[in-house]
Each structure stands twice: as structure tokens, then as C-alpha cells.
Short mmCIF file of C-alpha atoms in Angstrom, two decimals:
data_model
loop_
_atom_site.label_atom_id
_atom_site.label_comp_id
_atom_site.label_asym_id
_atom_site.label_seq_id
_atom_site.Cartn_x
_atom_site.Cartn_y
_atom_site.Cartn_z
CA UNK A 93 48.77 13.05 -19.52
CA UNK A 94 47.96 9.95 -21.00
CA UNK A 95 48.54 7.86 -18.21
CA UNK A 96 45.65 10.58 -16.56
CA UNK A 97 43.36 9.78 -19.29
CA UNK A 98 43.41 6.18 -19.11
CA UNK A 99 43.10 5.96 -15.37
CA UNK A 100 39.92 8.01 -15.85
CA UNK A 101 38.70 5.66 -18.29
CA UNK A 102 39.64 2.41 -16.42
CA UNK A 103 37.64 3.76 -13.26
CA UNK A 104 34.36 5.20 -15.27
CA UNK A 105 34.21 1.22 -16.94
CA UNK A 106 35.18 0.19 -13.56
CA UNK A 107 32.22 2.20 -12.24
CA UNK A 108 29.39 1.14 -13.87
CA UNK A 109 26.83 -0.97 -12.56
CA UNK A 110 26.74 -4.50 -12.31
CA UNK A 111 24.32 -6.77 -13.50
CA UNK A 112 23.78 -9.71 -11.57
CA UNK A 113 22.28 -12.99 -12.04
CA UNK A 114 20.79 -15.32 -8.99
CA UNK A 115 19.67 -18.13 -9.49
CA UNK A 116 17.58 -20.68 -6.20
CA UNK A 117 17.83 -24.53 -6.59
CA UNK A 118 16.74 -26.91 -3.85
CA UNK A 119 18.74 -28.84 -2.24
CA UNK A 120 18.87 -31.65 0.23
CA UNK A 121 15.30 -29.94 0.94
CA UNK A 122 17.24 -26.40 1.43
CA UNK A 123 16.57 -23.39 -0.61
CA UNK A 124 19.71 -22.60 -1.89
CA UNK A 125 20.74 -19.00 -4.09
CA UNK A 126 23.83 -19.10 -6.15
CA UNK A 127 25.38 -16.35 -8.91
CA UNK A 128 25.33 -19.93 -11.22
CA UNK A 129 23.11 -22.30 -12.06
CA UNK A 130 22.97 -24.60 -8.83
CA UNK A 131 20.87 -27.67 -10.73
CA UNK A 132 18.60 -28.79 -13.28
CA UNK A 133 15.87 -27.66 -11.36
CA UNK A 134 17.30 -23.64 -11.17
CA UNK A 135 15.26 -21.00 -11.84
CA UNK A 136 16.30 -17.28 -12.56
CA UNK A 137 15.14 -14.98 -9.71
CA UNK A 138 14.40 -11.07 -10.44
CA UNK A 139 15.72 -8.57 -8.32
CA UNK A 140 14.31 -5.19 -7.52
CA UNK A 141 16.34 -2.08 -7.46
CA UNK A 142 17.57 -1.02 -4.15
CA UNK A 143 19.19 2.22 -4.75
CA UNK A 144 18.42 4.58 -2.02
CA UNK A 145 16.54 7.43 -3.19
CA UNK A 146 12.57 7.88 -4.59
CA UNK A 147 9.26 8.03 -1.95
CA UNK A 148 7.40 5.77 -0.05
CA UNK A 149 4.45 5.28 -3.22
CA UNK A 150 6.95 4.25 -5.38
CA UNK A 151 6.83 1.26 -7.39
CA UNK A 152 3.69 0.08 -5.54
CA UNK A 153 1.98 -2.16 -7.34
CA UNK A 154 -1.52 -1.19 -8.60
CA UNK A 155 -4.02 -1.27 -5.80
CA UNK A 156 -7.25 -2.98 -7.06
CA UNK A 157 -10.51 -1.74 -5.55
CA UNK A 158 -12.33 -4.36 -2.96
CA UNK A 159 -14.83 -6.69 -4.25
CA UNK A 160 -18.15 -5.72 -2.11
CA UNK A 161 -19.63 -9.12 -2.25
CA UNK A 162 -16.56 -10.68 -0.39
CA UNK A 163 -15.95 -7.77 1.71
CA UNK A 164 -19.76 -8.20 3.03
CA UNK A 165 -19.41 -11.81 3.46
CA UNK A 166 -15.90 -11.45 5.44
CA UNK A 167 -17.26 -8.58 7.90
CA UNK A 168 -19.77 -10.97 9.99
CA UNK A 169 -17.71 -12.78 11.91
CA UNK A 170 -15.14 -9.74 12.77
CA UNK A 171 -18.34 -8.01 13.96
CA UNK A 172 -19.19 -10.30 16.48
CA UNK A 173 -15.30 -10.14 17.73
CA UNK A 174 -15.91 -6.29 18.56
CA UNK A 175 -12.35 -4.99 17.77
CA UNK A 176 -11.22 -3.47 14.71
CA UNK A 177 -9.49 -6.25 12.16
CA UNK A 178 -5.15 -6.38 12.28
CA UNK A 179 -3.82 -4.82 9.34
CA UNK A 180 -0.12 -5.28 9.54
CA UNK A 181 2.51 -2.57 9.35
CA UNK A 182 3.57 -2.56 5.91
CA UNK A 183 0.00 -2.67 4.64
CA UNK A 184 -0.89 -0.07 7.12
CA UNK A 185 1.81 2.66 5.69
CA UNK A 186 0.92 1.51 2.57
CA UNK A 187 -2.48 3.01 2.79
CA UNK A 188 -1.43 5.95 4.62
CA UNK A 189 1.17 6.94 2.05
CA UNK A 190 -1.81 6.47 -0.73
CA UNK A 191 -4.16 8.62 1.60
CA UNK A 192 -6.78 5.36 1.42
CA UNK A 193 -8.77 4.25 4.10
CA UNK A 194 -9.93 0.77 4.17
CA UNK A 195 -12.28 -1.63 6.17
CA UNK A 196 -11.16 -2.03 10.04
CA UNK A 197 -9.21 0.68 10.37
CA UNK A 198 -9.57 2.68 13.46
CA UNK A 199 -10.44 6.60 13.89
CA UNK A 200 -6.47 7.71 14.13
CA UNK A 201 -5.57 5.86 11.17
CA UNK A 202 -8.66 7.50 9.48
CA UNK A 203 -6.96 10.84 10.76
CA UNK A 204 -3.71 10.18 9.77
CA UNK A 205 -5.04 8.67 6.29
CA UNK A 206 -7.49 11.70 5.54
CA UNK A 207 -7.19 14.39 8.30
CA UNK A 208 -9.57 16.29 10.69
CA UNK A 209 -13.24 15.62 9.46
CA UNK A 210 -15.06 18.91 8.58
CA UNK A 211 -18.11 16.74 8.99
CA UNK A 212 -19.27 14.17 11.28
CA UNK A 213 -22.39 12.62 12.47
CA UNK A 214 -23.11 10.22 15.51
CA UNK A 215 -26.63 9.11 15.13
CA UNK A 216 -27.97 6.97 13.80
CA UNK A 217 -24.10 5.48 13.08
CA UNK A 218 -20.85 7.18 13.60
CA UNK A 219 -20.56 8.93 9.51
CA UNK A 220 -17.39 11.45 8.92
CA UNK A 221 -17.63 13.12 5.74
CA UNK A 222 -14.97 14.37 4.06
CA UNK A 223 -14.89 16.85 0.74
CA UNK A 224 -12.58 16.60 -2.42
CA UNK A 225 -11.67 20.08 -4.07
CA UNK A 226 -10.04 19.98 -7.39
CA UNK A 227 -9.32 23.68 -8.47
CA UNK A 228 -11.45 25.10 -5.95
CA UNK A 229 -14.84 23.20 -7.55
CA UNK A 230 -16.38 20.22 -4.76
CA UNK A 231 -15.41 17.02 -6.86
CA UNK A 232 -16.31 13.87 -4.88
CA UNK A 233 -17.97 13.11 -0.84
CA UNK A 234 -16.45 10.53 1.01
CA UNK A 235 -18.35 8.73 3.67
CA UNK A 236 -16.88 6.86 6.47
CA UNK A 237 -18.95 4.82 8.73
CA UNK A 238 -17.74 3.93 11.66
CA UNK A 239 -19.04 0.71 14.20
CA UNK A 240 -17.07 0.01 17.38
CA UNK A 241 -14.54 2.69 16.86
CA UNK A 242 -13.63 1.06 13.39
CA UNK A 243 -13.97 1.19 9.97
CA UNK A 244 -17.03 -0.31 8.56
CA UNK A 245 -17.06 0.93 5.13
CA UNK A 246 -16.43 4.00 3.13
CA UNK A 247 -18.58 5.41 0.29
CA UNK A 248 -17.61 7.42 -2.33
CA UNK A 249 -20.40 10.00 -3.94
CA UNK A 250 -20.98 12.66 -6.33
CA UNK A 251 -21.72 15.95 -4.75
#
């Protein structure tokens, strides 16, 4: 019975997580990680959990909102290209998971982002408008205007 006891208590000390340190050093012009300080020059590297489990939005970090100026300044030259800007895979879910739409995005990322538009316009511009309901009350109009079958900018209003 005893024997039982301590077995169970070995494993359960046994089975507790680990706490690792790692540690990168350069060396001989290599990155190099180590579990011990590798040099004078090491420096402590964090490490994210990686237990499966949680959603996609989790532990994002904090998405800031556009600056207009610099979004205005940047959109010239990908309007003379015609085609809507690269936004890369990871970036791409990103927004999709957060139900955002951003600049350059094209009309089936819009629809995957946002759904079906109850409204949409196609003169003098390409406009979808799309409503926000909290508790059954219209909260918030969202504007998308489209140029070239992408995203040129999206407005949010009061109703």
C-alpha cells in the first residue's frame, strides 16, 4: 500500500511541467541556442506556450488601427499597378479570424471577412454596406469601397 502511494507521488512530481531555459549566442558568425549560457554575449530567449488547445484569436497581439495619413500616401503607387496589394497568409487569417477587413483585400476575402452584403452600390464607386446589430438596435454602418475589384478603404459610421 505504501509502495502504491509513493509510486503515485513519484509520477505526479515526475509529471509536472518543465521549465526551460534557452539561451542564443553567436558563434563563428552562427546563431547558436543552448539550455546554458553559450558566451558572454548570451541572451535569455522567451518562449511561447505551445500546448495544443485554445482558438485561432488567441493571444494575438493588440491590433492597432491604420494611420490614414500613411495609408493615403502608400495607396498611389499600388493604384497605378491595378491589382489588389499581397497580404500574406498568416496576416490574411489573421484578419479573417478578427472579422476585419483591411486595404487591398479583394471581394471574397471581404465575404469571407464580413459575409453577403445586404447593401451594395456600383455607381459612382463600387460601396457595400454592411449593418451592426447589438441587441436587435442598428449600432454602427460599415462602408467598403471597392476600386479594381479591391479594397480601397472602409469607413466606419454612426447610423
Amino acid at each position: 500500500m505504501l509502495r502504491g502511494i509513493a509510486l503515485m507521488i513519484t509520477l505526479s512530481v515526475l509529471a509536472l511541467p518543465a521549465q526551460a531555459q534557452v539561451f542564443r549566442c553567436e558563434k563563428d558568425g552562427n546563431t547558436v541556442f543552448s539550455d546554458q549560457p553559450c558566451g558572454e554575449d548570451a541572451e535569455s530567449v522567451e518562449l511561447r506556450d505551445n500546448r495544443i488547445g485554445g482558438s485561432f484569436n488567441q493571444n494575438l497581439p493588440v491590433q492597432e488601427p491604420p494611420d490614414t495619413e500613411e495609408q493615403e500616401e502608400k495607396s498611389e503607387p499600388e493604384e497605378e499597378a491595378g491589382t489588389c496589394r499581397f497580404i500574406n497568409s498568416t496576416d490574411l487569417r489573421r484578419y479573417l479570424v478578427r472579422e476585419q477587413v483591411v486595404k487591398g483585400m479583394t471581394r471574397e476575402h471581404v465575404r469571407r471577412a464580413f459575409g453577403n452584403p445586404p447593401e451594395t452600390y456600383t455607381s459612382p464607386q463600387e460601396v457595400w454596406i454592411y449593418q451592426t446589430r447589438y441587441y436587435g438596435a442598428l449600432y454602427e454602418l460599415t462602408y467598403v469601397y471597392f476600386r479594381d475589384g479591391c479594397v480601397e478603404r472602409v469607413e466606419y459610421r454612426e447610423p
